[in-house]
Amino acid sequence: MARAARSTGGVAPPSSTPLRRALSAGAVACLVLLVLALPVLLETRTYELARAAEYAIAILGLVVLVGFTGQISLGHGAFMAIGGYTSGVLMFHTGVAGALTIPLAGVVAGLIGFFFGFPALRLSGVYLALATFALAVAVPSILKRFEGLTGGSGGLVLDVLAPPGRLHVRPERWLYYLTVSIALVLFALTWLLLRGRAGRALRAIRDGEVAAVSFGVNVALYKALAFGLSAAYAGVAGSLLVIDSGFVNPDTFPIELSIRILVGAVVAGLTTLGAIPLGALFIEFLPIYSQQVSQQAPAVIYGAALILIMVLLPSGAAGLIRRLLSPVIGRL
Amino acid sequence: MALLELEGVEARYGQVRALHGISLAVEEGQVVALLGANGAGKTTTLRAVSGTVRRTGEIRFEGRSIVRGSPEGAARLGIAHVPEGRGTFAELSVWDNLRMGAFVRRNRRAVSADLERILVHFPWIEERRGQQAGTLSGGEQQMLALARALVARPRLLLLDEPSLGLAPLVVREFFGIVRMLNQEEGLTVLVVEQNANIALTVADRAYVLEVGEIAVSGSAEELRRNESVRRSYLGY
Amino acid sequence: MTEFFQQIVSGLASGGVYASLALALVLIHRSTQVINFAQGEMATFATYIAWTLIDRGMSYWPAFVLTLLVAFVGGVAVERVVIRPVERAPVLTVVMVTIGLLVLVNGAMAWLWSPEVKSFPSPFPSRAIDVGGVAISLQDLGILGMTLVTLTLLYLFFRFTKVGLALRAAAVNPESSRLAGVRVSWMLALGWGLAAMLGAVSGMMIAPTSFLEPNMMQVIIIYAFAAAVLGGINSPVGAVVGGLLLGVALNLIGAYAEFLGPELRLPVALAILLAVLLVRPAGLFERAVVKRV
Ligand SMILES: Nc1ncnc2c1ncn2[C@@H]1O[C@H](COP(=O)(O)OP(=O)(O)OP(=O)(O)O)[C@@H](O)[C@H]1O
Ligand SMILES: [Mg+2]
């Protein structure tokens, strides 16, 4: 993983001749258009595509953490649960419309992630993995304990998502565009962030803490910030997950969810933003198609994919694409 | 036929080439010293023999090529390598360290007999057998490393700077034991030393390495008389 | 007071199970600095094999022994096939591979045996005996005894056999071990095999009370993590003591700390895990390693 992290120097394009810059701008524009047109092209899959966009947000959070600080979390489902329950509790107890709770869900998860990040960053790689894994396994039982607020194991039944006011859109399209807009904004934000000062600081940390300290980077603060940001993304994704399901209970956020996100991030290559949608589509659609073989096929394939990618292609889909494209791009 | 023969051996660490084709021979029953400045490639030569560095060229042990073998294979053939830094199993007891020396041997009775014989030279070990080896003093660890190598009953003993950090008296004691084992039991030794004085007193033959190549070789007597060796390594 | 003692004994019994699994984690971590997240699933898999053997009419103890053998071979095979290719990769890569293994084995179990809960026989009678006015269940005693026998055998193996010595040596100093003639790479595989065996024992001990299903070990493995960290992740003795302590503590909390309630056993274990990691990462019992260069 560290190997992969180092070989792909962040998100900035490797070089920028005017031609290349125009090409990548064009490519991004085409992609955005495609994303907006998808529900029309794939009418019947709108809901699943919205789900994939939710996963993409969660994976984005993980990639920010893994790719840019070199640390790993196996328990991002826990922060999704915090975001999800923030929305769920607000909607259930105050009747606020779901969409309005999303920013708060992100903020709450982000703050908790930030404060979790301070002690967590003192742990080295394996221990952080251990701690976050245990956290994700423990979250459902914590949720069950605070029954008054969370509805215990029964959970909370919420209003189904409806488009606001007089807007006449089908609910799943509304969900799709809501989710995708949020995802696009967050992607753009992350991209800008990582190009700026903060991004340089984060990469400095990843590539060597000692050097970062000597350049005057406050390592503890930046790591906690990265953790908080990453948790905030997870919180937003969790909030959307709850809003689109119309209910929430502790089993909405099992350890399998954390692992699923992790698989998505690994498939995407862990360190680049570009391939995240592929990772998200993979974890959303793989179960749908492979369940026709067997109820258990998705888990088996996830596991096998994780092992094979780590062994054969630690840079994931991004690395594969880069390798396939490099003869083409190299000539431009 | 020499017990150990190197012919045009090269070795590298990644891109860094540390040996540029060296050739040397160690006859059965001899003590051979390997001298040279820091970074000349002495350690690397020993590592090439025991297989702990990537190497090419030809290395023959008892006439058979071992250049494709592994360190554990070399140990099984009877090459005992006491590396720089002694290679102590710091967290194991002194006694377990000795038992590790006998790992390649099958005959338990013979091992016990050898242990008894070896411990005559290191009487203090018996009293410290339960102590964690990492807590021994540097000199004690060096003695333990020698004892550990001897328990293996090696055909060839590779010693890397055994005198490092030892008091002069202990150095003499150490080489005294080596010399005795060589004379009484025919133990063959290839020893790397900074302390050329003592090395050339104990050794039958010696090679001087310079930047990965053999610069001078000959009997210990010849090297002691060699003008440049005297100036560079003996200091008089 | 008598209930208190009963709680302690049954805490020790479950603690023994945590201890076995924690010890399995420690065995692997000592030699490779990797935490095997799939340890629990591998244990459950072995338990399914035992279940199948018993279901096919084999009696308990032969099935038990055969399962241990299969687990050993399986552990060795897993190391050779999946871990070996990433042996030199960064630790986190290996950790991710073990996560993949966890998911894979978990799915495979549900596929092969269905996710439904199965009952698993216990070799021990369900009676209780009276010890000085305290009724102690033979079940608990049996599990505890089984754990102690396993740990003793393992101790003797490591202490007195040549292979056990080589395993310890390879864990603390692989380079010197190779120079001494040890095939270190096989020692790693052997360690995985032994760890898998320990896991199998813990699985077969816990299955009668917790029932057999693919996620049987999901919570237990967290307790094992906590126990291993509590005792010092590299200390076998620490893992055992940590496991027993944790078992007793969780049992007493479950019985007496009503405000926490039984659901919070897992979060309590998590809190212990985090607290130890942050305050005393070497664990409660680990001796400072003495190294001289
Ligand atoms: N692990 C390594 N990686 C890269 N280069 C190495 C490594 N070990 C040794 N070298 C290089 O190989 C060359 C020979 O080193 P070697 O250790 O054999 O020297 P030496 O003669 O034993 O020196 P000294 O007397 O200081 O022990 C040196 O230039 C050294 O920098
Ligand atoms: Mg040297």
mmCIF file of C-alpha atoms in Angstrom, chain A residues 2-327:
data_model
loop_
_atom_site.group_PDB
_atom_site.id
_atom_site.type_symbol
_atom_site.label_atom_id
_atom_site.label_comp_id
_atom_site.label_asym_id
_atom_site.label_seq_id
_atom_site.Cartn_x
_atom_site.Cartn_y
_atom_site.Cartn_z
ATOM 1 C CA ALA A 2 2.728 2.387 0.895
ATOM 2 C CA ARG A 3 4.251 1.412 -2.377
ATOM 3 C CA ALA A 4 1.100 2.385 -4.221
ATOM 4 C CA ALA A 5 0.779 5.547 -2.217
ATOM 5 C CA ARG A 6 4.197 6.716 -3.144
ATOM 6 C CA SER A 7 4.062 5.884 -6.813
ATOM 7 C CA THR A 8 1.065 8.111 -7.460
ATOM 8 C CA GLY A 9 2.034 11.561 -6.318
ATOM 9 C CA GLY A 10 -1.384 12.682 -5.167
ATOM 10 C CA VAL A 11 -4.110 13.947 -7.471
ATOM 11 C CA ALA A 12 -2.296 16.563 -9.457
ATOM 12 C CA PRO A 13 -1.812 15.514 -13.084
ATOM 13 C CA PRO A 14 1.767 14.522 -13.756
ATOM 14 C CA SER A 15 2.435 17.286 -16.230
ATOM 15 C CA SER A 16 0.375 19.967 -17.877
ATOM 16 C CA THR A 17 0.962 20.851 -21.470
ATOM 17 C CA PRO A 18 -1.939 23.007 -22.758
ATOM 18 C CA LEU A 19 -3.164 20.111 -24.880
ATOM 19 C CA ARG A 20 -3.250 17.795 -21.940
ATOM 20 C CA ARG A 21 -4.969 20.336 -19.760
ATOM 21 C CA ALA A 22 -7.657 20.905 -22.381
ATOM 22 C CA LEU A 23 -8.054 17.158 -22.779
ATOM 23 C CA SER A 24 -8.502 16.505 -19.093
ATOM 24 C CA ALA A 25 -10.918 19.408 -18.727
ATOM 25 C CA GLY A 26 -12.908 17.993 -21.632
ATOM 26 C CA ALA A 27 -12.857 14.532 -20.111
ATOM 27 C CA VAL A 28 -14.108 15.830 -16.782
ATOM 28 C CA ALA A 29 -16.900 17.761 -18.513
ATOM 29 C CA CYS A 30 -17.959 14.669 -20.470
ATOM 30 C CA LEU A 31 -17.975 12.615 -17.315
ATOM 31 C CA VAL A 32 -20.125 15.126 -15.457
ATOM 32 C CA LEU A 33 -22.594 15.191 -18.347
ATOM 33 C CA LEU A 34 -22.675 11.414 -18.414
ATOM 34 C CA VAL A 35 -23.312 11.287 -14.679
ATOM 35 C CA LEU A 36 -26.206 13.722 -15.022
ATOM 36 C CA ALA A 37 -27.733 11.788 -17.916
ATOM 37 C CA LEU A 38 -27.373 8.362 -16.310
ATOM 38 C CA PRO A 39 -30.839 8.098 -14.719
ATOM 39 C CA VAL A 40 -32.363 8.719 -18.104
ATOM 40 C CA LEU A 41 -30.113 6.192 -19.807
ATOM 41 C CA LEU A 42 -30.495 3.571 -17.098
ATOM 42 C CA GLU A 43 -34.040 4.328 -15.979
ATOM 43 C CA THR A 44 -34.548 1.167 -13.925
ATOM 44 C CA ARG A 45 -31.273 1.413 -12.076
ATOM 45 C CA THR A 46 -31.672 4.948 -10.773
ATOM 46 C CA TYR A 47 -31.969 3.893 -7.162
ATOM 47 C CA GLU A 48 -28.878 1.677 -7.330
ATOM 48 C CA LEU A 49 -26.922 4.450 -9.019
ATOM 49 C CA ALA A 50 -27.856 6.777 -6.182
ATOM 50 C CA ARG A 51 -26.611 4.152 -3.743
ATOM 51 C CA ALA A 52 -23.362 3.936 -5.666
ATOM 52 C CA ALA A 53 -22.974 7.689 -5.364
ATOM 53 C CA GLU A 54 -23.429 7.364 -1.592
ATOM 54 C CA TYR A 55 -20.720 4.744 -1.511
ATOM 55 C CA ALA A 56 -18.518 6.982 -3.627
ATOM 56 C CA ILE A 57 -18.770 9.667 -0.949
ATOM 57 C CA ALA A 58 -17.821 7.212 1.771
ATOM 58 C CA ILE A 59 -14.937 5.859 -0.315
ATOM 59 C CA LEU A 60 -13.797 9.404 -0.962
ATOM 60 C CA GLY A 61 -13.527 9.823 2.789
ATOM 61 C CA LEU A 62 -11.454 6.700 3.110
ATOM 62 C CA VAL A 63 -9.194 7.646 0.210
ATOM 63 C CA VAL A 64 -8.539 11.024 1.797
ATOM 64 C CA LEU A 65 -7.406 9.238 4.919
ATOM 65 C CA VAL A 66 -5.505 6.323 3.412
ATOM 66 C CA GLY A 67 -4.075 7.983 0.374
ATOM 67 C CA PHE A 68 -2.954 11.194 1.950
ATOM 68 C CA THR A 69 -1.901 10.259 5.465
ATOM 69 C CA GLY A 70 -0.906 6.632 4.927
ATOM 70 C CA GLN A 71 -3.203 5.545 7.742
ATOM 71 C CA ILE A 72 -6.040 3.120 7.387
ATOM 72 C CA SER A 73 -9.441 2.793 8.956
ATOM 73 C CA LEU A 74 -11.296 -0.483 8.879
ATOM 74 C CA GLY A 75 -14.244 1.029 10.663
ATOM 75 C CA HIS A 76 -15.574 3.899 8.630
ATOM 76 C CA GLY A 77 -19.002 2.336 8.986
ATOM 77 C CA ALA A 78 -18.893 3.695 12.525
ATOM 78 C CA PHE A 79 -18.750 7.259 11.240
ATOM 79 C CA MET A 80 -21.434 6.481 8.696
ATOM 80 C CA ALA A 81 -23.528 5.319 11.635
ATOM 81 C CA ILE A 82 -22.918 8.592 13.467
ATOM 82 C CA GLY A 83 -24.017 10.587 10.424
ATOM 83 C CA GLY A 84 -26.926 8.289 9.740
ATOM 84 C CA TYR A 85 -28.206 8.424 13.280
ATOM 85 C CA THR A 86 -27.769 12.187 13.444
ATOM 86 C CA SER A 87 -30.157 12.444 10.511
ATOM 87 C CA GLY A 88 -32.424 9.694 11.742
ATOM 88 C CA VAL A 89 -32.780 11.098 15.236
ATOM 89 C CA LEU A 90 -33.407 14.628 13.960
ATOM 90 C CA MET A 91 -35.977 13.485 11.448
ATOM 91 C CA PHE A 92 -37.716 11.218 13.920
ATOM 92 C CA HIS A 93 -37.814 13.512 16.918
ATOM 93 C CA THR A 94 -38.216 16.910 15.240
ATOM 94 C CA GLY A 95 -39.755 16.080 11.884
ATOM 95 C CA VAL A 96 -37.161 18.013 9.912
ATOM 96 C CA ALA A 97 -36.924 17.103 6.240
ATOM 97 C CA GLY A 98 -34.154 14.583 5.666
ATOM 98 C CA ALA A 99 -32.190 16.567 3.117
ATOM 99 C CA LEU A 100 -31.738 19.424 5.586
ATOM 100 C CA THR A 101 -30.058 17.173 8.137
ATOM 101 C CA ILE A 102 -27.227 16.149 5.808
ATOM 102 C CA PRO A 103 -24.811 19.002 6.579
ATOM 103 C CA LEU A 104 -25.282 18.534 10.304
ATOM 104 C CA ALA A 105 -24.697 14.796 9.935
ATOM 105 C CA GLY A 106 -21.415 15.591 8.226
ATOM 106 C CA VAL A 107 -20.415 18.090 10.888
ATOM 107 C CA VAL A 108 -21.222 15.797 13.808
ATOM 108 C CA ALA A 109 -19.402 12.840 12.302
ATOM 109 C CA GLY A 110 -16.530 15.126 11.345
ATOM 110 C CA LEU A 111 -16.158 16.549 14.843
ATOM 111 C CA ILE A 112 -16.244 13.124 16.449
ATOM 112 C CA GLY A 113 -13.769 11.909 13.856
ATOM 113 C CA PHE A 114 -11.523 14.881 14.572
ATOM 114 C CA PHE A 115 -11.444 14.162 18.288
ATOM 115 C CA PHE A 116 -11.064 10.424 17.674
ATOM 116 C CA GLY A 117 -8.219 11.322 15.349
ATOM 117 C CA PHE A 118 -6.073 12.941 18.030
ATOM 118 C CA PRO A 119 -5.487 9.807 20.063
ATOM 119 C CA ALA A 120 -5.828 7.535 17.040
ATOM 120 C CA LEU A 121 -2.979 9.198 15.192
ATOM 121 C CA ARG A 122 -0.650 8.132 17.940
ATOM 122 C CA LEU A 123 -1.301 4.550 16.940
ATOM 123 C CA SER A 124 0.805 3.040 14.223
ATOM 124 C CA GLY A 125 -0.792 1.430 11.177
ATOM 125 C CA VAL A 126 -1.726 -1.995 12.472
ATOM 126 C CA TYR A 127 -3.029 -0.694 15.775
ATOM 127 C CA LEU A 128 -5.191 1.934 14.145
ATOM 128 C CA ALA A 129 -6.623 -0.789 11.932
ATOM 129 C CA LEU A 130 -7.320 -2.836 15.045
ATOM 130 C CA ALA A 131 -8.914 0.032 16.943
ATOM 131 C CA THR A 132 -11.145 1.147 14.081
ATOM 132 C CA PHE A 133 -12.186 -2.423 13.342
ATOM 133 C CA ALA A 134 -13.174 -2.959 16.963
ATOM 134 C CA LEU A 135 -15.001 0.378 16.917
ATOM 135 C CA ALA A 136 -17.082 -0.646 13.928
ATOM 136 C CA VAL A 137 -17.957 -3.999 15.481
ATOM 137 C CA ALA A 138 -18.943 -2.324 18.750
ATOM 138 C CA VAL A 139 -21.071 0.455 17.290
ATOM 139 C CA PRO A 140 -24.308 -1.543 16.937
ATOM 140 C CA SER A 141 -24.264 -2.524 20.606
ATOM 141 C CA ILE A 142 -23.635 1.060 21.679
ATOM 142 C CA LEU A 143 -26.587 2.159 19.569
ATOM 143 C CA LYS A 144 -28.817 -0.479 21.129
ATOM 144 C CA ARG A 145 -27.968 0.752 24.594
ATOM 145 C CA PHE A 146 -29.313 4.287 24.091
ATOM 146 C CA GLU A 147 -32.776 3.121 23.290
ATOM 147 C CA GLY A 148 -34.626 6.361 24.067
ATOM 148 C CA LEU A 149 -32.788 8.239 21.389
ATOM 149 C CA THR A 150 -32.038 5.559 18.841
ATOM 150 C CA GLY A 151 -35.038 3.300 19.194
ATOM 151 C CA GLY A 152 -32.805 0.408 20.303
ATOM 152 C CA SER A 153 -32.596 -2.639 18.103
ATOM 153 C CA GLY A 154 -35.967 -1.820 16.533
ATOM 154 C CA GLY A 155 -34.522 1.395 15.177
ATOM 155 C CA LEU A 156 -36.458 4.377 13.864
ATOM 156 C CA VAL A 157 -38.955 4.387 11.033
ATOM 157 C CA LEU A 158 -38.710 7.643 9.097
ATOM 158 C CA ASP A 159 -40.624 9.495 6.435
ATOM 159 C CA VAL A 160 -39.725 8.369 2.976
ATOM 160 C CA LEU A 161 -37.795 10.805 0.901
ATOM 161 C CA ALA A 162 -39.939 13.191 -1.098
ATOM 162 C CA PRO A 163 -38.893 15.981 -3.452
ATOM 163 C CA PRO A 164 -39.466 19.382 -1.879
ATOM 164 C CA GLY A 165 -42.538 21.517 -2.560
ATOM 165 C CA ARG A 166 -44.134 21.472 -5.968
ATOM 166 C CA LEU A 167 -41.206 19.810 -7.688
ATOM 167 C CA HIS A 168 -42.560 16.975 -9.821
ATOM 168 C CA VAL A 169 -39.755 14.448 -9.978
ATOM 169 C CA ARG A 170 -39.861 10.797 -9.178
ATOM 170 C CA PRO A 171 -38.448 10.237 -5.686
ATOM 171 C CA GLU A 172 -35.574 8.041 -6.858
ATOM 172 C CA ARG A 173 -34.532 10.649 -9.419
ATOM 173 C CA TRP A 174 -34.662 13.311 -6.761
ATOM 174 C CA LEU A 175 -32.537 11.035 -4.582
ATOM 175 C CA TYR A 176 -30.109 10.442 -7.407
ATOM 176 C CA TYR A 177 -29.613 14.100 -8.250
ATOM 177 C CA LEU A 178 -29.381 15.082 -4.610
ATOM 178 C CA THR A 179 -26.743 12.437 -3.930
ATOM 179 C CA VAL A 180 -24.798 13.029 -7.101
ATOM 180 C CA SER A 181 -24.726 16.801 -6.591
ATOM 181 C CA ILE A 182 -23.399 16.346 -3.098
ATOM 182 C CA ALA A 183 -20.860 13.840 -4.372
ATOM 183 C CA LEU A 184 -19.685 16.158 -7.144
ATOM 184 C CA VAL A 185 -19.330 19.073 -4.760
ATOM 185 C CA LEU A 186 -17.363 16.974 -2.318
ATOM 186 C CA PHE A 187 -15.122 15.609 -5.057
ATOM 187 C CA ALA A 188 -14.392 19.095 -6.349
ATOM 188 C CA LEU A 189 -13.783 20.345 -2.835
ATOM 189 C CA THR A 190 -11.405 17.521 -2.065
ATOM 190 C CA TRP A 191 -9.569 18.011 -5.304
ATOM 191 C CA LEU A 192 -9.047 21.699 -4.618
ATOM 192 C CA LEU A 193 -8.103 21.040 -1.033
ATOM 193 C CA LEU A 194 -5.522 18.479 -1.929
ATOM 194 C CA ARG A 195 -3.899 20.747 -4.470
ATOM 195 C CA GLY A 196 -3.523 23.524 -1.934
ATOM 196 C CA ARG A 197 -1.441 24.025 1.163
ATOM 197 C CA ALA A 198 -3.356 21.452 3.177
ATOM 198 C CA GLY A 199 -2.813 18.841 0.512
ATOM 199 C CA ARG A 200 0.901 19.463 0.484
ATOM 200 C CA ALA A 201 0.975 19.181 4.255
ATOM 201 C CA LEU A 202 -0.952 15.926 4.185
ATOM 202 C CA ARG A 203 1.307 14.432 1.586
ATOM 203 C CA ALA A 204 4.334 15.556 3.525
ATOM 204 C CA ILE A 205 2.994 13.629 6.490
ATOM 205 C CA ARG A 206 2.373 10.585 4.404
ATOM 206 C CA ASP A 207 5.842 10.611 2.934
ATOM 207 C CA GLY A 208 7.666 11.055 6.163
ATOM 208 C CA GLU A 209 6.638 12.562 9.429
ATOM 209 C CA VAL A 210 10.089 13.653 10.401
ATOM 210 C CA ALA A 211 10.464 15.720 7.272
ATOM 211 C CA ALA A 212 7.000 17.178 7.745
ATOM 212 C CA VAL A 213 7.804 18.253 11.283
ATOM 213 C CA SER A 214 10.994 19.903 10.165
ATOM 214 C CA PHE A 215 9.053 21.870 7.543
ATOM 215 C CA GLY A 216 6.877 23.238 10.298
ATOM 216 C CA VAL A 217 3.789 21.142 9.658
ATOM 217 C CA ASN A 218 1.767 20.506 12.778
ATOM 218 C CA VAL A 219 1.516 16.782 12.211
ATOM 219 C CA ALA A 220 -0.906 16.022 15.023
ATOM 220 C CA LEU A 221 -3.340 18.704 13.937
ATOM 221 C CA TYR A 222 -3.226 17.850 10.253
ATOM 222 C CA LYS A 223 -3.670 14.162 10.869
ATOM 223 C CA ALA A 224 -6.641 14.788 13.123
ATOM 224 C CA LEU A 225 -8.044 17.145 10.495
ATOM 225 C CA ALA A 226 -7.633 14.515 7.818
ATOM 226 C CA PHE A 227 -9.351 12.020 10.063
ATOM 227 C CA GLY A 228 -12.137 14.486 10.789
ATOM 228 C CA LEU A 229 -12.630 15.317 7.115
ATOM 229 C CA SER A 230 -12.671 11.675 6.251
ATOM 230 C CA ALA A 231 -15.228 10.986 8.982
ATOM 231 C CA ALA A 232 -17.355 13.900 7.808
ATOM 232 C CA TYR A 233 -17.593 12.371 4.334
ATOM 233 C CA ALA A 234 -18.554 9.068 5.903
ATOM 234 C CA GLY A 235 -21.162 10.897 7.975
ATOM 235 C CA VAL A 236 -22.700 12.469 4.874
ATOM 236 C CA ALA A 237 -22.780 9.089 3.160
ATOM 237 C CA GLY A 238 -24.382 7.486 6.223
ATOM 238 C CA SER A 239 -26.969 10.247 6.377
ATOM 239 C CA LEU A 240 -27.914 9.703 2.731
ATOM 240 C CA LEU A 241 -28.075 5.975 3.307
ATOM 241 C CA VAL A 242 -30.595 6.464 6.119
ATOM 242 C CA ILE A 243 -32.614 9.052 4.201
ATOM 243 C CA ASP A 244 -32.981 6.817 1.190
ATOM 244 C CA SER A 245 -33.920 3.722 3.188
ATOM 245 C CA GLY A 246 -36.596 5.475 5.253
ATOM 246 C CA PHE A 247 -35.506 3.727 8.426
ATOM 247 C CA VAL A 248 -32.445 3.192 10.511
ATOM 248 C CA ASN A 249 -31.461 0.498 12.959
ATOM 249 C CA PRO A 250 -28.138 -0.768 14.303
ATOM 250 C CA ASP A 251 -27.950 -3.353 11.553
ATOM 251 C CA THR A 252 -27.918 -0.597 8.946
ATOM 252 C CA PHE A 253 -24.237 -0.221 9.862
ATOM 253 C CA PRO A 254 -22.735 -3.664 10.369
ATOM 254 C CA ILE A 255 -19.010 -4.323 10.119
ATOM 255 C CA GLU A 256 -19.718 -5.666 6.638
ATOM 256 C CA LEU A 257 -20.537 -2.124 5.546
ATOM 257 C CA SER A 258 -17.126 -0.873 6.688
ATOM 258 C CA ILE A 259 -15.463 -3.699 4.833
ATOM 259 C CA ARG A 260 -17.525 -3.038 1.755
ATOM 260 C CA ILE A 261 -16.349 0.559 1.686
ATOM 261 C CA LEU A 262 -12.819 -0.657 2.168
ATOM 262 C CA VAL A 263 -13.175 -3.031 -0.789
ATOM 263 C CA GLY A 264 -14.492 -0.171 -2.877
ATOM 264 C CA ALA A 265 -11.523 1.978 -1.935
ATOM 265 C CA VAL A 266 -9.055 -0.808 -2.665
ATOM 266 C CA VAL A 267 -10.648 -1.497 -6.034
ATOM 267 C CA ALA A 268 -10.367 2.204 -6.787
ATOM 268 C CA GLY A 269 -6.711 2.146 -5.924
ATOM 269 C CA LEU A 270 -6.701 3.912 -2.537
ATOM 270 C CA THR A 271 -4.805 7.008 -3.599
ATOM 271 C CA THR A 272 -6.487 8.619 -6.564
ATOM 272 C CA LEU A 273 -9.844 10.302 -6.858
ATOM 273 C CA GLY A 274 -10.469 9.399 -10.488
ATOM 274 C CA ALA A 275 -11.277 5.737 -10.061
ATOM 275 C CA ILE A 276 -13.505 6.095 -7.001
ATOM 276 C CA PRO A 277 -16.750 5.910 -9.005
ATOM 277 C CA LEU A 278 -15.566 2.565 -10.374
ATOM 278 C CA GLY A 279 -14.997 1.272 -6.862
ATOM 279 C CA ALA A 280 -18.439 2.504 -5.837
ATOM 280 C CA LEU A 281 -20.160 0.920 -8.818
ATOM 281 C CA PHE A 282 -18.298 -2.306 -8.123
ATOM 282 C CA ILE A 283 -19.507 -2.638 -4.554
ATOM 283 C CA GLU A 284 -23.058 -1.603 -5.424
ATOM 284 C CA PHE A 285 -23.621 -3.753 -8.478
ATOM 285 C CA LEU A 286 -21.499 -6.779 -7.698
ATOM 286 C CA PRO A 287 -23.931 -8.083 -5.051
ATOM 287 C CA ILE A 288 -26.933 -7.406 -7.286
ATOM 288 C CA TYR A 289 -25.582 -9.513 -10.120
ATOM 289 C CA SER A 290 -23.691 -12.148 -8.195
ATOM 290 C CA GLN A 291 -26.530 -12.860 -5.802
ATOM 291 C CA GLN A 292 -28.170 -14.621 -8.705
ATOM 292 C CA VAL A 293 -25.469 -17.242 -8.343
ATOM 293 C CA SER A 294 -25.745 -17.523 -4.604
ATOM 294 C CA GLN A 295 -26.717 -15.387 -1.658
ATOM 295 C CA GLN A 296 -23.132 -15.756 -0.439
ATOM 296 C CA ALA A 297 -21.352 -15.075 -3.703
ATOM 297 C CA PRO A 298 -20.806 -11.343 -3.078
ATOM 298 C CA ALA A 299 -18.873 -11.935 0.139
ATOM 299 C CA VAL A 300 -16.727 -14.571 -1.489
ATOM 300 C CA ILE A 301 -15.990 -12.305 -4.440
ATOM 301 C CA TYR A 302 -15.287 -9.289 -2.208
ATOM 302 C CA GLY A 303 -12.821 -11.346 -0.215
ATOM 303 C CA ALA A 304 -11.154 -12.802 -3.258
ATOM 304 C CA ALA A 305 -11.017 -9.369 -4.912
ATOM 305 C CA LEU A 306 -9.395 -7.835 -1.861
ATOM 306 C CA ILE A 307 -6.748 -10.546 -1.701
ATOM 307 C CA LEU A 308 -6.062 -10.596 -5.421
ATOM 308 C CA ILE A 309 -5.798 -6.837 -5.718
ATOM 309 C CA MET A 310 -3.470 -6.544 -2.749
ATOM 310 C CA VAL A 311 -1.289 -9.318 -4.118
ATOM 311 C CA LEU A 312 -1.319 -8.524 -7.806
ATOM 312 C CA LEU A 313 -2.274 -4.897 -8.255
ATOM 313 C CA PRO A 314 -1.918 -2.782 -5.123
ATOM 314 C CA SER A 315 -2.728 0.362 -7.062
ATOM 315 C CA GLY A 316 -6.198 -0.951 -7.919
ATOM 316 C CA ALA A 317 -8.295 0.116 -10.877
ATOM 317 C CA ALA A 318 -6.556 3.486 -11.060
ATOM 318 C CA GLY A 319 -3.215 1.771 -11.509
ATOM 319 C CA LEU A 320 -4.645 -0.564 -14.113
ATOM 320 C CA ILE A 321 -6.159 2.274 -16.100
ATOM 321 C CA ARG A 322 -2.960 4.251 -15.876
ATOM 322 C CA ARG A 323 -0.963 1.286 -17.057
ATOM 323 C CA LEU A 324 -3.328 0.667 -19.963
ATOM 324 C CA LEU A 325 -3.470 4.321 -20.936
ATOM 325 C CA SER A 326 0.149 5.240 -20.446
ATOM 326 C CA PRO A 327 1.183 4.371 -24.031
#
